[in-house]
Amino acid sequence: MKRDYREFPEDDNGAILWKLRTHGDLLTAPREIDFTVILPSEKAALAFAIPCLQSGFKVELNRVDQPQKDGLDWEVLVYTTAVPTHPDITAL
């Protein structure tokens, strides 16, 4: 199978989608898709998470186990259910 770079561009999202496609996933069924945002404080994490919740996303807020040298000690995981397409994932 030859990679169509319009459908699977050369970036992280395109690479993941291409890997799924080459392993037999037709990428037509909706599934849970998640992404993580790393933030410096609980306040910043909440400021990001609350609008996500209000928009209907499932959200998980965590403090990382080990303090980070860069001070980015909070992560917000955001989940949605959708058919995985590069434009939609990138826009999300």
CSV table of N, CA and C in Angstrom, one decimal:
chain,number,residue,atom,x,y,z
A,1,MET,N,0.9,-1.2,0.0
A,1,MET,CA,0.0,0.0,0.0
A,1,MET,C,0.9,1.2,0.0
A,2,LYS,N,0.6,2.2,-0.9
A,2,LYS,CA,1.4,3.4,-1.0
A,2,LYS,C,0.7,4.5,-0.1
A,3,ARG,N,1.5,5.2,0.6
A,3,ARG,CA,1.0,6.3,1.5
A,3,ARG,C,0.5,7.5,0.7
A,4,ASP,N,-0.7,7.9,0.9
A,4,ASP,CA,-1.2,9.1,0.3
A,4,ASP,C,-1.0,10.3,1.3
A,5,TYR,N,0.0,11.2,1.0
A,5,TYR,CA,0.4,12.2,2.0
A,5,TYR,C,-0.7,13.3,2.1
A,6,ARG,N,-1.7,13.3,1.3
A,6,ARG,CA,-2.8,14.3,1.5
A,6,ARG,C,-3.7,13.7,2.6
A,7,GLU,N,-3.9,12.4,2.7
A,7,GLU,CA,-4.7,11.8,3.7
A,7,GLU,C,-3.9,11.6,5.0
A,8,PHE,N,-2.6,11.2,4.9
A,8,PHE,CA,-1.7,10.9,6.0
A,8,PHE,C,-0.4,11.8,5.9
A,9,PRO,N,-0.5,13.1,6.2
A,9,PRO,CA,0.6,14.0,6.1
A,9,PRO,C,1.8,13.5,6.9
A,10,GLU,N,3.0,14.1,6.6
A,10,GLU,CA,4.2,13.8,7.4
A,10,GLU,C,4.3,14.6,8.6
A,11,ASP,N,3.5,14.2,9.6
A,11,ASP,CA,3.5,14.8,11.0
A,11,ASP,C,3.2,13.7,11.9
A,12,ASP,N,3.1,14.0,13.2
A,12,ASP,CA,2.9,12.9,14.2
A,12,ASP,C,1.5,12.3,14.0
A,13,ASN,N,0.5,13.1,13.8
A,13,ASN,CA,-0.9,12.6,13.6
A,13,ASN,C,-1.0,11.7,12.3
A,14,GLY,N,-0.4,12.2,11.3
A,14,GLY,CA,-0.3,11.5,10.0
A,14,GLY,C,0.4,10.1,10.2
A,15,ALA,N,1.5,10.1,10.9
A,15,ALA,CA,2.3,8.9,11.1
A,15,ALA,C,1.5,7.9,11.9
A,16,ILE,N,0.8,8.3,13.0
A,16,ILE,CA,0.0,7.4,13.8
A,16,ILE,C,-1.2,6.8,12.9
A,17,LEU,N,-1.9,7.7,12.2
A,17,LEU,CA,-3.0,7.2,11.4
A,17,LEU,C,-2.5,6.3,10.3
A,18,TRP,N,-1.3,6.6,9.7
A,18,TRP,CA,-0.8,5.7,8.7
A,18,TRP,C,-0.4,4.3,9.3
A,19,LYS,N,0.1,4.3,10.5
A,19,LYS,CA,0.5,3.1,11.1
A,19,LYS,C,-0.8,2.2,11.4
A,20,LEU,N,-1.8,2.9,11.9
A,20,LEU,CA,-3.1,2.2,12.1
A,20,LEU,C,-3.6,1.6,10.8
A,21,ARG,N,-3.6,2.4,9.7
A,21,ARG,CA,-4.1,2.0,8.4
A,21,ARG,C,-3.3,0.8,7.9
A,22,THR,N,-2.0,0.8,8.0
A,22,THR,CA,-1.1,-0.3,7.4
A,22,THR,C,-1.2,-1.5,8.3
A,23,HIS,N,-1.8,-1.4,9.5
A,23,HIS,CA,-2.0,-2.6,10.3
A,23,HIS,C,-3.5,-3.1,10.2
A,24,GLY,N,-4.2,-2.6,9.1
A,24,GLY,CA,-5.5,-3.2,8.8
A,24,GLY,C,-6.7,-2.4,9.3
A,25,ASP,N,-6.5,-1.3,10.0
A,25,ASP,CA,-7.6,-0.4,10.5
A,25,ASP,C,-8.1,0.4,9.3
A,26,LEU,N,-9.3,0.3,8.9
A,26,LEU,CA,-9.9,1.1,7.8
A,26,LEU,C,-10.2,2.6,8.2
A,27,LEU,N,-10.1,2.9,9.5
A,27,LEU,CA,-10.2,4.2,10.0
A,27,LEU,C,-11.6,4.8,9.7
A,28,THR,N,-12.6,3.9,9.7
A,28,THR,CA,-14.0,4.3,9.4
A,28,THR,C,-14.9,4.3,10.6
A,29,ALA,N,-14.5,3.5,11.7
A,29,ALA,CA,-15.3,3.4,12.9
A,29,ALA,C,-15.0,4.4,13.9
A,30,PRO,N,-16.0,5.0,14.6
A,30,PRO,CA,-15.6,5.9,15.7
A,30,PRO,C,-14.9,5.2,16.8
A,31,ARG,N,-14.1,5.9,17.5
A,31,ARG,CA,-13.4,5.3,18.6
A,31,ARG,C,-12.9,6.4,19.5
A,32,GLU,N,-12.6,6.1,20.8
A,32,GLU,CA,-12.1,7.1,21.7
A,32,GLU,C,-10.7,7.6,21.3
A,33,ILE,N,-10.6,8.9,21.2
A,33,ILE,CA,-9.3,9.6,20.8
A,33,ILE,C,-9.0,10.4,22.0
A,34,ASP,N,-7.7,10.4,22.4
A,34,ASP,CA,-7.3,11.2,23.5
A,34,ASP,C,-6.0,12.1,23.1
A,35,PHE,N,-5.9,13.2,23.8
A,35,PHE,CA,-4.7,13.9,23.7
A,35,PHE,C,-4.3,14.5,25.1
A,36,THR,N,-3.1,14.8,25.3
A,36,THR,CA,-2.6,15.3,26.6
A,36,THR,C,-2.0,16.7,26.4
A,37,VAL,N,-2.3,17.6,27.4
A,37,VAL,CA,-1.7,18.9,27.4
A,37,VAL,C,-1.0,19.0,28.8
A,38,ILE,N,0.3,19.4,28.7
A,38,ILE,CA,1.1,19.5,29.9
A,38,ILE,C,1.1,21.0,30.3
A,39,LEU,N,0.9,21.3,31.6
A,39,LEU,CA,0.8,22.6,32.1
A,39,LEU,C,1.6,22.8,33.4
A,40,PRO,N,1.9,24.1,33.7
A,40,PRO,CA,2.8,24.4,34.9
A,40,PRO,C,2.1,24.4,36.2
A,41,SER,N,0.8,24.5,36.3
A,41,SER,CA,0.2,24.6,37.6
A,41,SER,C,-1.2,24.0,37.6
A,42,GLU,N,-1.7,23.7,38.8
A,42,GLU,CA,-3.1,23.2,38.9
A,42,GLU,C,-4.0,24.3,38.4
A,43,LYS,N,-3.8,25.5,38.7
A,43,LYS,CA,-4.6,26.6,38.2
A,43,LYS,C,-4.7,26.6,36.7
A,44,ALA,N,-3.5,26.5,36.0
A,44,ALA,CA,-3.5,26.5,34.6
A,44,ALA,C,-4.2,25.3,34.0
A,45,ALA,N,-4.0,24.2,34.7
A,45,ALA,CA,-4.6,22.9,34.2
A,45,ALA,C,-6.2,23.0,34.3
A,46,LEU,N,-6.6,23.6,35.4
A,46,LEU,CA,-8.1,23.8,35.6
A,46,LEU,C,-8.6,24.8,34.5
A,47,ALA,N,-7.9,25.8,34.3
A,47,ALA,CA,-8.3,26.8,33.3
A,47,ALA,C,-8.4,26.2,31.9
A,48,PHE,N,-7.6,25.2,31.6
A,48,PHE,CA,-7.7,24.5,30.3
A,48,PHE,C,-8.8,23.5,30.4
A,49,ALA,N,-8.9,22.7,31.5
A,49,ALA,CA,-9.8,21.6,31.6
A,49,ALA,C,-11.3,22.0,31.6
A,50,ILE,N,-11.6,23.1,32.3
A,50,ILE,CA,-13.0,23.5,32.5
A,50,ILE,C,-13.7,23.8,31.1
A,51,PRO,N,-13.1,24.6,30.2
A,51,PRO,CA,-13.8,24.8,28.9
A,51,PRO,C,-13.9,23.5,28.1
A,52,CYS,N,-12.9,22.6,28.3
A,52,CYS,CA,-13.1,21.3,27.6
A,52,CYS,C,-14.3,20.5,28.1
A,53,LEU,N,-14.4,20.5,29.4
A,53,LEU,CA,-15.6,19.8,30.0
A,53,LEU,C,-16.9,20.5,29.6
A,54,GLN,N,-16.9,21.8,29.5
A,54,GLN,CA,-18.1,22.5,29.1
A,54,GLN,C,-18.4,22.3,27.6
A,55,SER,N,-17.4,21.9,26.9
A,55,SER,CA,-17.6,21.6,25.4
A,55,SER,C,-18.0,20.1,25.2
A,56,GLY,N,-18.1,19.4,26.3
A,56,GLY,CA,-18.6,18.0,26.2
A,56,GLY,C,-17.5,16.9,26.2
A,57,PHE,N,-16.3,17.3,26.3
A,57,PHE,CA,-15.2,16.3,26.3
A,57,PHE,C,-15.1,15.6,27.7
A,58,LYS,N,-14.6,14.4,27.7
A,58,LYS,CA,-14.3,13.8,29.0
A,58,LYS,C,-12.9,14.2,29.3
A,59,VAL,N,-12.6,14.6,30.6
A,59,VAL,CA,-11.3,15.2,30.9
A,59,VAL,C,-10.8,14.5,32.2
A,60,GLU,N,-9.5,14.3,32.2
A,60,GLU,CA,-8.8,13.8,33.4
A,60,GLU,C,-7.7,14.7,33.7
A,61,LEU,N,-7.5,15.1,35.0
A,61,LEU,CA,-6.5,16.0,35.5
A,61,LEU,C,-5.6,15.3,36.4
A,62,ASN,N,-4.3,15.4,36.2
A,62,ASN,CA,-3.3,14.6,37.0
A,62,ASN,C,-2.1,15.5,37.3
A,63,ARG,N,-1.6,15.3,38.5
A,63,ARG,CA,-0.2,15.9,38.8
A,63,ARG,C,0.7,14.8,38.5
A,64,VAL,N,1.8,15.1,37.8
A,64,VAL,CA,2.8,14.0,37.4
A,64,VAL,C,3.5,13.5,38.7
A,65,ASP,N,3.9,12.3,38.6
A,65,ASP,CA,4.5,11.6,39.8
A,65,ASP,C,5.8,12.3,40.2
A,66,GLN,N,6.6,12.6,39.3
A,66,GLN,CA,8.0,13.1,39.6
A,66,GLN,C,8.0,14.6,39.2
A,67,PRO,N,8.4,15.5,40.1
A,67,PRO,CA,8.5,16.9,39.7
A,67,PRO,C,9.4,17.1,38.4
A,68,GLN,N,9.0,17.9,37.5
A,68,GLN,CA,9.7,18.1,36.2
A,68,GLN,C,10.6,19.3,36.3
A,69,LYS,N,11.8,19.2,35.7
A,69,LYS,CA,12.8,20.2,35.7
A,69,LYS,C,12.2,21.5,35.0
A,70,ASP,N,11.3,21.3,34.0
A,70,ASP,CA,10.8,22.5,33.3
A,70,ASP,C,9.6,23.0,34.1
A,71,GLY,N,9.2,22.4,35.2
A,71,GLY,CA,8.0,22.9,36.0
A,71,GLY,C,6.7,22.6,35.4
A,72,LEU,N,6.6,21.8,34.4
A,72,LEU,CA,5.3,21.4,33.8
A,72,LEU,C,4.9,20.1,34.5
A,73,ASP,N,4.2,20.3,35.7
A,73,ASP,CA,3.9,19.2,36.6
A,73,ASP,C,2.5,18.8,36.5
A,74,TRP,N,1.6,19.3,35.7
A,74,TRP,CA,0.2,19.0,35.6
A,74,TRP,C,-0.1,18.6,34.1
A,75,GLU,N,-0.9,17.5,34.0
A,75,GLU,CA,-1.4,17.1,32.7
A,75,GLU,C,-2.9,17.0,32.7
A,76,VAL,N,-3.4,17.4,31.5
A,76,VAL,CA,-4.8,17.3,31.3
A,76,VAL,C,-5.0,16.3,30.1
A,77,LEU,N,-5.7,15.3,30.3
A,77,LEU,CA,-6.0,14.3,29.3
A,77,LEU,C,-7.4,14.6,28.8
A,78,VAL,N,-7.6,14.7,27.5
A,78,VAL,CA,-8.9,15.1,27.0
A,78,VAL,C,-9.3,13.9,26.0
A,79,TYR,N,-10.5,13.5,26.2
A,79,TYR,CA,-11.0,12.3,25.4
A,79,TYR,C,-12.3,12.8,24.6
A,80,THR,N,-12.3,12.2,23.4
A,80,THR,CA,-13.5,12.4,22.6
A,80,THR,C,-13.7,11.1,21.8
A,81,THR,N,-14.9,10.9,21.3
A,81,THR,CA,-15.2,9.8,20.4
A,81,THR,C,-15.5,10.3,19.0
A,82,ALA,N,-14.8,9.8,18.0
A,82,ALA,CA,-14.9,10.3,16.7
A,82,ALA,C,-14.3,9.3,15.7
A,83,VAL,N,-14.6,9.4,14.4
A,83,VAL,CA,-13.9,8.7,13.4
A,83,VAL,C,-12.6,9.4,13.2
A,84,PRO,N,-11.4,8.7,13.2
A,84,PRO,CA,-10.1,9.4,13.2
A,84,PRO,C,-9.7,9.8,11.8
A,85,THR,N,-9.8,11.1,11.6
A,85,THR,CA,-9.3,11.7,10.3
A,85,THR,C,-8.2,12.7,10.7
A,86,HIS,N,-7.3,12.9,9.8
A,86,HIS,CA,-6.2,13.8,10.1
A,86,HIS,C,-6.7,15.3,10.3
A,87,PRO,N,-7.5,15.8,9.5
A,87,PRO,CA,-8.0,17.2,9.7
A,87,PRO,C,-8.7,17.3,11.0
A,88,ASP,N,-9.5,16.4,11.4
A,88,ASP,CA,-10.3,16.5,12.7
A,88,ASP,C,-9.4,16.4,13.9
A,89,ILE,N,-8.5,15.4,13.8
A,89,ILE,CA,-7.5,15.2,15.0
A,89,ILE,C,-6.6,16.5,15.1
A,90,THR,N,-6.2,17.0,14.0
A,90,THR,CA,-5.3,18.2,14.0
A,90,THR,C,-6.1,19.4,14.6
A,91,ALA,N,-7.3,19.5,14.1
A,91,ALA,CA,-8.1,20.7,14.6
A,91,ALA,C,-8.4,20.6,16.1
A,92,LEU,N,-8.6,19.3,16.5
A,92,LEU,CA,-8.9,19.1,18.0
A,92,LEU,C,-7.7,19.5,18.8
